[in-house]
């Protein structure tokens, strides 16, 4: 996703900082690429070590099908498991720790993304993807055979180790398969997989848990994964690459340090304010230990010959700005995905299915907007397109607190429909753009860094906005007309499900308190949108320095002529 070191920086007269300069600065002015400058990666450097894996449309079809099936495994996992929690807890027990079914999986996915990205750049995409699918399926079988909650949580972590490989490698192969002009097509298909999974997951999980057995929610992964595995093994043919002069070395010390740091930090963020208070010894100890390990990780990575998280990921303006912008997007996504269902049920009085529909409309407009985004960024550039999308998202998030109380269900549904369209216009141009600024040998690491930042942003957002919501709720309930009301959002939501829990006046007061808490969360999400805009305005170059792979035509340049000097942005 990032460019190579030392190239001329597009926009604001700066440079895409780095060191090697191995692409030599040759470039061609983009005729219709929205001002994003194109250059041909012409051998002699790792960034252009290999062409795309498959070049013919017919040859791509089974590989694309495999990518969509592999992405479906990861996308549907969380939604299908959440609907079966009551049955799982009723069978295995462990009510106090069941949240680790999701936290453990999230931890494993997030902290392994950088490792898999580096491995795919070093050894190729295919072995990493095959290993990820196998590991995910092994974890699924183990989950189905779990005998207690502790075993199920452990096996969910195994699933997450495979899920990390699926998420990062699928996105990387998608960029390998298609030249810049065609990448929105595959990205829109992958977005559709996520949208479909968001709707289908709860339905399938509910049916299996209600009419079969909860263990089938894991066993259903086997046929899907087997087909994906067969298609990858049979149809994904990576090009032969020059044999390196020295044997590739894996930075296992760095991988362990990244894993340990991420695990401690995410555990503190996920469990803080839930399993223990934020200012407790547990929270402070985990945060302090993660800070120490983070410093140790920096030292290890600086000394490593092939670091898991290379320094150029943050030295290059394009990648650093996209990482920060998508990290902020992960932060703001917590508002609709976590708090909107609570708002729909507690304030609007909707049932779980109707509340899910209010959120799901966002997943309908997102892939449509993403699929059409190339018509915008081909004219005005990646950066400007993303800024338009996030500016619209900022206004939509600020509009949420202005909704009337209690309002109609179509009010938040309309806002979520618009928000999905805005975020589709924001995320896909940045992913496509940053993947196009690097060659094959750096694309896995760059893609993983973007996904890693987005995942960390979501974890920070869940912790931060959870604290905000509970704080606002507790303050609003101090003058409630009845005593003994619960002080956190989850407990209040459960209490509101019982019609006889409160008097009419108390119920209205509690509903207004929940409404105020969610309003403040959306204001915070608008602040995260402003941070994303700030990252793009201050760090991102006006033109992304695009690399054209040697095997693809110079469509970004508009002509196939010899590349010339890159033009500076006006």
Coordinates of C-alpha atoms in Angstrom, one line a residue:
X1 CA 0.0 0.0 0.0
X2 CA 2.8 2.4 0.5
X3 CA 5.3 3.8 -1.8
X4 CA 9.0 3.1 -1.9
X5 CA 11.4 5.2 0.1
X6 CA 13.0 8.3 -1.3
X7 CA 10.5 9.2 -4.0
X8 CA 9.4 12.7 -4.8
X9 CA 6.5 13.6 -2.5
X10 CA 3.3 14.6 -4.3
X11 CA 1.5 17.6 -2.9
X12 CA 2.5 20.4 -0.5
X13 CA 6.0 20.3 -1.7
X14 CA 7.1 17.6 0.7
X15 CA 8.7 14.2 0.3
X16 CA 7.4 10.8 1.1
X17 CA 10.2 10.2 3.6
X18 CA 12.2 7.1 3.5
X19 CA 15.7 6.1 2.6
X20 CA 16.4 3.8 -0.3
X21 CA 15.0 5.6 -3.3
X22 CA 15.2 2.4 -5.2
X23 CA 12.4 3.4 -7.7
X24 CA 14.5 6.2 -9.0
X25 CA 11.8 8.8 -9.0
X26 CA 10.7 8.0 -12.6
X27 CA 7.0 8.8 -13.0
X28 CA 4.3 9.8 -15.4
X29 CA 1.7 12.4 -15.0
X30 CA -1.8 11.0 -14.5
X31 CA -4.1 12.0 -17.3
X32 CA -7.3 10.9 -15.6
X33 CA -6.2 9.7 -12.2
X34 CA -7.4 12.7 -10.3
X35 CA -3.9 14.2 -10.0
X36 CA -2.4 11.1 -8.4
X37 CA 1.0 10.7 -10.0
X38 CA 2.0 7.4 -11.6
X39 CA 5.4 5.8 -11.9
X40 CA 6.5 2.5 -13.3
X41 CA 8.4 0.2 -10.9
X42 CA 11.2 -0.9 -13.2
X43 CA 13.0 -3.8 -11.7
X44 CA 16.1 -3.5 -9.5
X45 CA 14.1 -3.3 -6.3
X46 CA 12.1 -5.4 -4.0
X47 CA 9.1 -3.2 -4.4
X48 CA 8.6 -4.5 -8.0
X49 CA 9.9 -8.0 -7.4
X50 CA 6.8 -9.8 -8.8
X51 CA 3.9 -9.0 -11.0
X52 CA 0.3 -9.7 -10.1
X53 CA -0.5 -13.4 -9.5
X54 CA -3.2 -13.8 -12.2
X55 CA -3.6 -11.6 -15.2
X56 CA -6.4 -13.0 -17.3
X57 CA -10.1 -12.4 -16.3
X58 CA -10.9 -16.1 -16.8
X59 CA -8.1 -17.1 -14.5
X60 CA -9.1 -14.6 -11.9
X61 CA -12.7 -15.8 -11.4
X62 CA -12.0 -18.9 -9.3
X63 CA -9.5 -17.0 -7.3
X64 CA -11.9 -14.2 -6.6
X65 CA -14.5 -16.8 -5.6
X66 CA -12.0 -18.2 -3.2
X67 CA -11.2 -14.8 -1.8
X68 CA -14.9 -14.0 -1.2
X69 CA -15.4 -17.4 0.5
X70 CA -12.4 -16.8 2.7
X71 CA -13.5 -13.3 3.6
X72 CA -17.0 -14.7 4.3
X73 CA -15.5 -17.0 6.9
X74 CA -14.0 -14.1 8.8
X75 CA -16.9 -11.7 8.2
X76 CA -19.7 -13.9 9.4
X77 CA -17.9 -15.2 12.4
X78 CA -18.8 -12.6 15.0
X79 CA -22.4 -12.1 14.0
X80 CA -23.2 -15.8 13.8
X81 CA -21.7 -16.5 17.2
X82 CA -23.4 -13.6 19.0
X83 CA -26.9 -15.0 18.3
X84 CA -26.1 -18.3 19.9
X85 CA -24.6 -17.0 23.2
X86 CA -27.6 -17.9 25.3
X87 CA -27.5 -21.5 24.1
X88 CA -23.8 -21.7 24.5
X89 CA -23.9 -20.3 28.1
X90 CA -26.8 -22.6 28.9
X91 CA -24.9 -25.6 27.8
X92 CA -21.3 -24.8 28.9
X93 CA -21.8 -22.2 31.7
X94 CA -19.3 -19.4 32.1
X95 CA -21.7 -16.5 32.0
X96 CA -19.1 -14.2 33.7
X97 CA -16.5 -14.8 31.0
X98 CA -18.5 -15.4 27.8
X99 CA -17.4 -12.0 26.4
X100 CA -14.0 -13.5 25.8
X101 CA -15.6 -15.5 23.0
X102 CA -15.4 -12.3 21.1
X103 CA -12.5 -10.5 22.8
X104 CA -10.2 -13.5 22.4
X105 CA -10.9 -13.8 18.8
X106 CA -10.5 -10.0 18.2
X107 CA -7.2 -10.1 20.1
X108 CA -5.8 -13.0 18.0
X109 CA -6.9 -11.4 14.7
X110 CA -5.5 -7.9 15.5
X111 CA -2.1 -8.8 16.9
X112 CA -1.3 -11.3 14.1
X113 CA -2.1 -9.0 11.2
X114 CA 1.4 -7.5 11.1
X115 CA 3.1 -10.9 11.2
X116 CA 1.0 -12.3 8.4
X117 CA 1.6 -9.2 6.3
X118 CA 5.3 -9.6 6.6
X119 CA 5.2 -13.4 5.9
X120 CA 3.2 -12.9 2.8
X121 CA 5.7 -10.4 1.5
X122 CA 8.6 -12.8 2.3
X123 CA 7.3 -16.2 1.3
X124 CA 4.3 -15.4 -0.9
X125 CA 0.5 -14.9 -0.4
X126 CA -0.5 -18.4 -1.2
X127 CA 1.2 -20.3 1.6
X128 CA 0.0 -17.8 4.1
X129 CA -3.6 -17.9 2.9
X130 CA -3.6 -21.7 2.8
X131 CA -2.2 -21.8 6.3
X132 CA -4.8 -19.3 7.5
X133 CA -7.7 -21.2 6.1
X134 CA -6.5 -24.5 7.6
X135 CA -5.9 -22.9 11.0
X136 CA -9.4 -21.3 10.9
X137 CA -11.0 -24.6 10.1
X138 CA -9.0 -26.5 12.8
X139 CA -10.2 -23.9 15.3
X140 CA -13.8 -24.3 14.1
X141 CA -13.6 -28.1 14.6
X142 CA -12.1 -27.6 18.1
X143 CA -14.8 -25.0 19.0
X144 CA -17.5 -27.5 18.0
X145 CA -16.0 -30.1 20.3
X146 CA -15.5 -27.7 23.2
X147 CA -16.4 -29.2 26.6
X148 CA -16.5 -26.0 28.7
X149 CA -16.3 -22.3 28.3
X150 CA -12.5 -22.1 28.9
X151 CA -11.9 -24.6 26.1
X152 CA -14.2 -22.8 23.8
X153 CA -12.5 -19.4 24.5
X154 CA -9.1 -21.1 23.8
X155 CA -10.3 -22.6 20.6
X156 CA -11.8 -19.2 19.5
X157 CA -8.3 -17.8 19.9
X158 CA -7.1 -20.5 17.5
X159 CA -9.8 -19.4 15.1
X160 CA -8.6 -15.9 15.4
X161 CA -5.0 -16.9 14.5
X162 CA -6.4 -18.1 11.2
X163 CA -8.7 -15.1 10.9
X164 CA -5.8 -12.7 11.0
X165 CA -4.3 -14.5 7.9
X166 CA -7.6 -14.4 6.1
X167 CA -8.3 -10.7 6.6
X168 CA -4.9 -9.4 5.6
X169 CA -3.9 -11.8 2.9
X170 CA -7.3 -11.7 1.1
X171 CA -7.1 -7.9 0.8
X172 CA -3.5 -8.1 -0.4
X173 CA -4.2 -10.8 -3.1
X174 CA -7.2 -8.7 -4.3
X175 CA -4.8 -5.8 -5.0
X176 CA -2.3 -8.2 -6.7
X177 CA -5.0 -9.5 -9.0
X178 CA -6.2 -6.3 -10.5
X179 CA -4.5 -3.2 -11.9
X180 CA -5.4 0.1 -10.4
X181 CA -8.2 0.9 -12.8
X182 CA -10.1 -2.4 -11.9
X183 CA -9.4 -2.6 -8.1
X184 CA -12.7 -1.0 -7.1
X185 CA -14.4 -4.0 -8.7
X186 CA -12.9 -6.6 -6.3
X187 CA -13.0 -4.3 -3.3
X188 CA -16.7 -3.7 -3.9
X189 CA -17.2 -7.5 -4.0
X190 CA -15.4 -7.9 -0.7
X191 CA -17.5 -5.1 0.8
X192 CA -20.6 -6.9 -0.4
X193 CA -19.4 -10.0 1.5
X194 CA -19.2 -8.0 4.7
X195 CA -22.6 -6.5 4.1
X196 CA -24.2 -9.8 3.4
X197 CA -22.6 -11.4 6.4
X198 CA -23.9 -8.6 8.7
X199 CA -27.4 -9.5 7.6
X200 CA -27.2 -13.3 7.2
X201 CA -25.0 -14.0 10.2
X202 CA -27.7 -13.4 12.9
X203 CA -30.3 -15.2 10.9
X204 CA -28.2 -18.3 10.3
X205 CA -26.9 -18.3 13.8
X206 CA -30.4 -18.0 15.3
X207 CA -31.7 -20.8 13.1
X208 CA -28.9 -23.2 13.9
X209 CA -29.0 -22.4 17.6
X210 CA -32.8 -22.6 17.8
X211 CA -33.5 -25.6 15.6
X212 CA -30.3 -27.6 15.6
X213 CA -27.4 -27.2 18.0
X214 CA -25.0 -24.3 18.7
X215 CA -22.1 -26.4 17.6
X216 CA -23.2 -26.2 14.0
X217 CA -22.4 -22.5 13.9
X218 CA -18.8 -23.6 13.8
X219 CA -19.2 -26.8 11.8
X220 CA -20.9 -24.8 9.0
X221 CA -17.5 -23.2 8.3
X222 CA -16.0 -26.5 7.1
X223 CA -17.7 -26.9 3.7
X224 CA -17.2 -23.2 3.0
X225 CA -13.6 -23.3 4.0
X226 CA -12.9 -26.5 2.1
X227 CA -14.2 -25.0 -1.2
X228 CA -12.1 -21.9 -0.6
X229 CA -9.0 -24.0 0.2
X230 CA -9.5 -26.1 -3.0
X231 CA -9.9 -23.1 -5.2
X232 CA -6.8 -21.4 -3.8
X233 CA -4.6 -24.5 -4.1
X234 CA -5.8 -25.2 -7.6
X235 CA -6.1 -21.8 -9.2
X236 CA -3.9 -19.3 -7.4
X237 CA -0.6 -19.4 -9.2
X238 CA 2.0 -16.9 -8.0
X239 CA 4.8 -15.9 -10.4
X240 CA 8.3 -17.2 -9.8
X241 CA 10.5 -14.6 -8.2
X242 CA 14.2 -14.3 -8.3
X243 CA 15.9 -16.4 -5.6
X244 CA 17.2 -14.1 -2.9
X245 CA 20.9 -14.0 -2.4
X246 CA 20.5 -14.7 1.3
X247 CA 17.9 -16.9 3.0
X248 CA 14.9 -14.9 4.2
X249 CA 14.8 -14.5 7.9
X250 CA 11.7 -14.1 10.0
X251 CA 11.8 -11.7 12.9
X252 CA 10.4 -14.0 15.5
X253 CA 11.6 -11.9 18.4
X254 CA 9.7 -8.9 16.9
X255 CA 6.7 -11.0 16.2
X256 CA 6.5 -12.2 19.8
X257 CA 7.0 -8.6 21.1
X258 CA 4.2 -7.3 18.8
X259 CA 2.0 -10.1 19.9
X260 CA 2.6 -9.6 23.6
X261 CA 2.3 -5.8 23.4
X262 CA -1.0 -6.0 21.4
X263 CA -2.4 -8.6 23.6
X264 CA -1.8 -6.7 26.8
X265 CA -3.0 -3.4 25.4
X266 CA -6.2 -4.8 23.8
X267 CA -7.0 -6.8 26.9
X268 CA -6.7 -3.6 29.0
X269 CA -9.0 -1.7 26.5
X270 CA -11.5 -4.5 26.1
X271 CA -11.9 -5.4 29.7
X272 CA -11.3 -2.0 31.4
X273 CA -14.5 -0.7 32.8
X274 CA -16.2 -4.1 32.3
X275 CA -14.3 -6.8 34.2
X276 CA -12.6 -4.3 36.5
X277 CA -12.6 -0.5 37.0
X278 CA -10.5 1.7 34.8
X279 CA -8.4 3.0 37.7
X280 CA -8.0 -0.5 39.3
X281 CA -4.6 -2.2 39.7
X282 CA -5.5 -4.6 36.8
X283 CA -6.1 -1.8 34.3
X284 CA -3.1 0.3 35.3
X285 CA -0.9 -2.8 35.4
X286 CA -1.9 -3.9 32.0
X287 CA -1.5 -0.4 30.5
X288 CA 1.9 0.1 32.1
X289 CA 3.1 -3.3 31.0
X290 CA 1.9 -2.7 27.5
X291 CA 3.8 0.6 27.4
X292 CA 7.0 -1.1 28.5
X293 CA 6.6 -3.8 25.9
X294 CA 5.9 -1.2 23.2
X295 CA 9.2 0.5 24.0
X296 CA 10.9 -2.9 23.9
X297 CA 9.2 -3.7 20.6
X298 CA 10.6 -0.5 19.0
X299 CA 14.1 -1.4 20.1
X300 CA 13.8 -5.0 18.7
X301 CA 12.3 -3.8 15.4
X302 CA 15.1 -1.2 14.9
X303 CA 17.7 -3.8 15.3
X304 CA 16.0 -6.5 13.2
X305 CA 17.2 -7.2 9.7
X306 CA 13.6 -7.8 8.5
X307 CA 11.3 -6.3 11.1
X308 CA 7.7 -7.3 11.3
X309 CA 6.7 -3.7 11.4
X310 CA 9.3 -1.8 9.3
X311 CA 10.0 1.8 10.1
X312 CA 9.0 2.9 6.5
X313 CA 5.4 2.1 7.3
X314 CA 5.4 5.3 9.5
X315 CA 8.1 7.3 7.7
X316 CA 6.2 7.5 4.4
X317 CA 3.6 10.2 4.5
X318 CA 1.1 8.3 2.3
X319 CA 1.0 5.2 4.5
X320 CA 1.2 7.0 7.8
X321 CA -1.7 9.3 6.9
X322 CA -3.9 6.4 5.7
X323 CA -3.0 4.4 8.8
X324 CA -4.0 7.3 11.1
X325 CA -7.2 8.1 9.0
X326 CA -8.4 4.5 9.0
X327 CA -7.5 4.1 12.7
X328 CA -9.8 7.1 13.4
X329 CA -12.5 5.5 11.2
X330 CA -12.3 2.4 13.3
X331 CA -12.8 4.6 16.3
X332 CA -15.9 6.2 15.0
X333 CA -17.4 2.9 13.7
X334 CA -18.0 1.9 17.4
X335 CA -20.9 4.5 17.6
X336 CA -23.2 2.8 15.0
X337 CA -22.1 -0.8 15.4
X338 CA -22.1 -1.0 19.2
X339 CA -24.4 1.8 20.5
X340 CA -27.0 2.1 17.7
X341 CA -28.7 -1.3 18.5
X342 CA -28.9 -0.2 22.1
X343 CA -30.5 3.1 21.1
X344 CA -32.9 1.4 18.8
X345 CA -34.1 -1.1 21.5
X346 CA -34.0 1.1 24.6
X347 CA -35.1 4.5 23.2
X348 CA -37.2 3.5 20.2
X349 CA -38.6 0.4 21.8
X350 CA -37.7 -1.9 18.8
X351 CA -37.1 -5.6 19.0
X352 CA -33.7 -7.1 18.3
X353 CA -34.5 -7.9 14.7
X354 CA -35.9 -4.5 13.9
X355 CA -32.9 -2.9 15.7
X356 CA -30.5 -4.9 13.6
X357 CA -32.3 -3.7 10.5
X358 CA -31.7 0.0 11.5
X359 CA -28.0 -0.8 11.6
X360 CA -27.9 -3.1 8.5
X361 CA -29.0 -0.4 6.1
X362 CA -25.5 1.1 6.5
X363 CA -24.1 -2.2 5.1
X364 CA -26.4 -1.8 2.0
X365 CA -25.2 1.6 1.0
X366 CA -21.5 1.1 1.8
X367 CA -20.6 -1.4 -1.0
X368 CA -22.6 0.6 -3.6
X369 CA -20.8 3.8 -2.7
X370 CA -17.5 1.9 -2.7
X371 CA -18.1 0.4 -6.1
X372 CA -18.9 3.9 -7.6
X373 CA -16.0 5.7 -5.8
X374 CA -13.6 5.1 -8.7
X375 CA -15.6 7.5 -10.8
X376 CA -14.8 10.2 -8.3
X377 CA -11.2 9.5 -7.4
X378 CA -10.3 9.0 -11.1
X379 CA -11.3 12.6 -11.5
X380 CA -10.2 14.4 -8.3
X381 CA -7.8 11.9 -6.7
X382 CA -7.7 9.6 -3.7
X383 CA -7.1 12.2 -1.0
X384 CA -9.9 14.6 -2.1
X385 CA -12.4 11.8 -2.5
X386 CA -11.7 10.4 1.0
X387 CA -11.9 13.9 2.4
X388 CA -15.4 14.4 0.8
X389 CA -16.5 11.1 2.2
X390 CA -15.3 11.8 5.7
X391 CA -16.6 15.4 5.7
X392 CA -20.1 14.0 4.9
X393 CA -19.7 11.4 7.6
X394 CA -18.8 14.2 10.1
X395 CA -22.0 16.1 9.3
X396 CA -24.1 12.9 9.5
X397 CA -22.6 12.0 12.9
X398 CA -23.3 15.5 14.2
X399 CA -26.9 15.3 13.0
X400 CA -27.6 12.2 15.2
X401 CA -27.9 14.2 18.5
X402 CA -30.5 16.5 16.7
X403 CA -32.9 13.6 16.2
X404 CA -36.2 14.2 18.0
X405 CA -37.0 12.1 21.1
X406 CA -38.1 9.4 20.9
X407 CA -38.5 9.8 17.1
X408 CA -39.3 7.3 14.4
X409 CA -37.2 4.3 13.4
X410 CA -36.6 5.7 9.9
X411 CA -34.8 8.7 11.3
X412 CA -31.6 6.8 12.5
X413 CA -32.1 4.4 9.6
X414 CA -31.8 7.2 7.1
X415 CA -28.7 8.6 8.8
X416 CA -27.1 5.1 8.7
X417 CA -27.9 4.8 5.0
X418 CA -26.1 8.1 4.4
X419 CA -23.3 7.2 6.7
X420 CA -22.6 3.9 4.9
X421 CA -22.4 5.8 1.6
X422 CA -20.1 8.4 3.1
X423 CA -17.7 5.8 4.6
X424 CA -17.7 3.8 1.4
X425 CA -16.5 6.9 -0.4
X426 CA -13.8 7.3 2.3
X427 CA -12.4 3.9 3.0
X428 CA -12.0 2.3 -0.4
X429 CA -10.1 5.1 -2.2
X430 CA -7.6 5.1 0.7
X431 CA -7.1 1.3 0.6
X432 CA -6.9 1.2 -3.2
X433 CA -4.7 4.3 -3.3
X434 CA -2.2 3.2 -0.6
X435 CA -1.9 -0.3 -2.0
X436 CA -1.1 1.3 -5.4
X437 CA 1.8 3.2 -4.0
X438 CA 3.9 0.1 -3.3
X439 CA 5.1 -2.9 -5.3
X440 CA 4.4 -6.6 -4.7
X441 CA 7.1 -7.1 -2.1
X442 CA 5.7 -4.4 0.3
X443 CA 2.0 -4.7 -0.3
X444 CA 1.3 -7.4 2.3
X445 CA 3.0 -5.4 5.1
X446 CA 1.3 -2.2 4.1
X447 CA -2.1 -3.7 3.9
X448 CA -1.6 -5.4 7.2
X449 CA -0.6 -2.1 8.8
X450 CA -3.8 -0.4 7.6
X451 CA -6.0 -3.2 8.9
X452 CA -4.1 -3.3 12.2
X453 CA -4.6 0.4 12.8
X454 CA -8.3 0.1 12.0
X455 CA -8.7 -2.8 14.4
X456 CA -6.8 -1.0 17.2
X457 CA -9.0 2.1 16.5
X458 CA -12.1 0.0 17.1
X459 CA -10.8 -1.4 20.4
X460 CA -9.8 2.1 21.6
X461 CA -13.2 3.3 20.5
X462 CA -15.1 0.6 22.4
X463 CA -13.2 1.4 25.6
X464 CA -13.4 5.2 25.2
X465 CA -17.0 5.5 24.2
X466 CA -18.1 2.9 26.7
X467 CA -16.7 5.0 29.4
X468 CA -18.3 8.1 28.0
X469 CA -21.8 6.5 27.7
X470 CA -21.7 5.0 31.2
X471 CA -20.5 8.3 32.6
X472 CA -23.3 10.3 31.0
X473 CA -25.8 7.7 32.0
X474 CA -24.8 7.7 35.6
X475 CA -24.9 11.5 35.8
X476 CA -28.4 11.6 34.2
X477 CA -29.7 8.9 36.6
X478 CA -28.7 10.8 39.8
X479 CA -32.0 12.7 39.8
X480 CA -34.2 9.8 38.7
X481 CA -37.7 9.6 40.2
X482 CA -36.9 6.2 41.7
X483 CA -33.9 4.8 43.5
X484 CA -31.8 1.7 42.9
X485 CA -31.4 2.1 39.1
X486 CA -28.4 0.4 37.5
X487 CA -25.6 2.7 36.5
X488 CA -24.2 1.1 33.3
X489 CA -25.7 1.0 29.9
X490 CA -25.9 -2.8 29.5
X491 CA -27.7 -3.2 32.8
X492 CA -30.1 -0.4 32.0
X493 CA -30.9 -1.9 28.6
X494 CA -31.7 -5.3 30.2
X495 CA -33.9 -3.6 32.8
X496 CA -35.9 -1.8 30.1
X497 CA -36.8 -5.1 28.5
X498 CA -39.0 -5.8 31.5
X499 CA -42.2 -3.7 31.2
X500 CA -42.9 -3.8 34.9
X501 CA -39.4 -2.9 36.0
X502 CA -40.1 0.9 36.4
X503 CA -43.0 3.2 36.6
X504 CA -44.0 5.2 33.5
X505 CA -42.2 8.3 34.7
X506 CA -39.0 6.3 35.7
X507 CA -39.0 4.5 32.3
X508 CA -39.2 7.7 30.4
X509 CA -36.4 9.2 32.5
X510 CA -34.2 6.2 31.9
X511 CA -34.9 6.2 28.2
X512 CA -34.0 9.9 28.0
X513 CA -30.8 9.1 29.9
X514 CA -29.9 6.4 27.3
X515 CA -30.7 8.8 24.5
X516 CA -28.4 11.4 26.0
X517 CA -25.6 8.8 26.5
X518 CA -25.8 7.7 22.9
X519 CA -25.9 11.3 21.7
X520 CA -22.6 12.0 23.4
X521 CA -21.1 8.9 21.8
X522 CA -22.0 10.2 18.4
X523 CA -20.5 13.5 19.2
X524 CA -17.3 11.7 20.1
X525 CA -17.5 9.8 16.9
X526 CA -17.8 13.1 15.0
X527 CA -14.6 14.1 16.8
X528 CA -12.9 10.9 15.5
X529 CA -14.1 11.9 12.0
X530 CA -12.5 15.3 12.5
X531 CA -9.2 13.5 13.4
X532 CA -9.4 11.4 10.2
X533 CA -9.8 14.6 8.2
X534 CA -6.9 16.3 10.0
X535 CA -4.6 13.3 9.2
X536 CA -5.5 13.6 5.5
X537 CA -5.2 17.4 5.4
X538 CA -1.9 17.6 7.3
X539 CA 0.0 14.4 6.3
X540 CA -1.4 12.9 3.1
X541 CA 0.2 14.1 -0.1
X542 CA -2.1 15.8 -2.5
X543 CA -1.3 13.2 -5.1
X544 CA -0.6 9.6 -4.1
X545 CA 2.7 8.5 -5.8
X546 CA 1.3 5.5 -7.8
X547 CA 3.5 2.6 -8.9
X548 CA 2.5 0.9 -12.1
X549 CA 3.5 -2.7 -12.1
X550 CA 5.8 -3.8 -14.9
X551 CA 3.2 -6.3 -16.3
X552 CA 0.3 -4.0 -16.5
X553 CA -0.2 -1.1 -18.9
X554 CA 0.4 2.4 -17.8
X555 CA -3.3 3.2 -17.7
X556 CA -2.8 5.6 -14.8
X557 CA -0.6 7.6 -17.0
X558 CA -3.1 7.7 -19.8
X559 CA -0.4 6.7 -22.4
X560 CA 2.1 3.9 -22.7
X561 CA 4.9 6.2 -23.4
X562 CA 8.1 6.4 -21.4
X563 CA 7.7 7.7 -17.9
X564 CA 8.9 11.2 -17.2
X565 CA 9.5 13.3 -14.2
X566 CA 6.7 13.4 -11.6
X567 CA 4.8 16.7 -11.6
X568 CA 4.3 18.5 -8.3
X569 CA 0.8 19.1 -7.1
X570 CA -0.5 22.6 -7.6

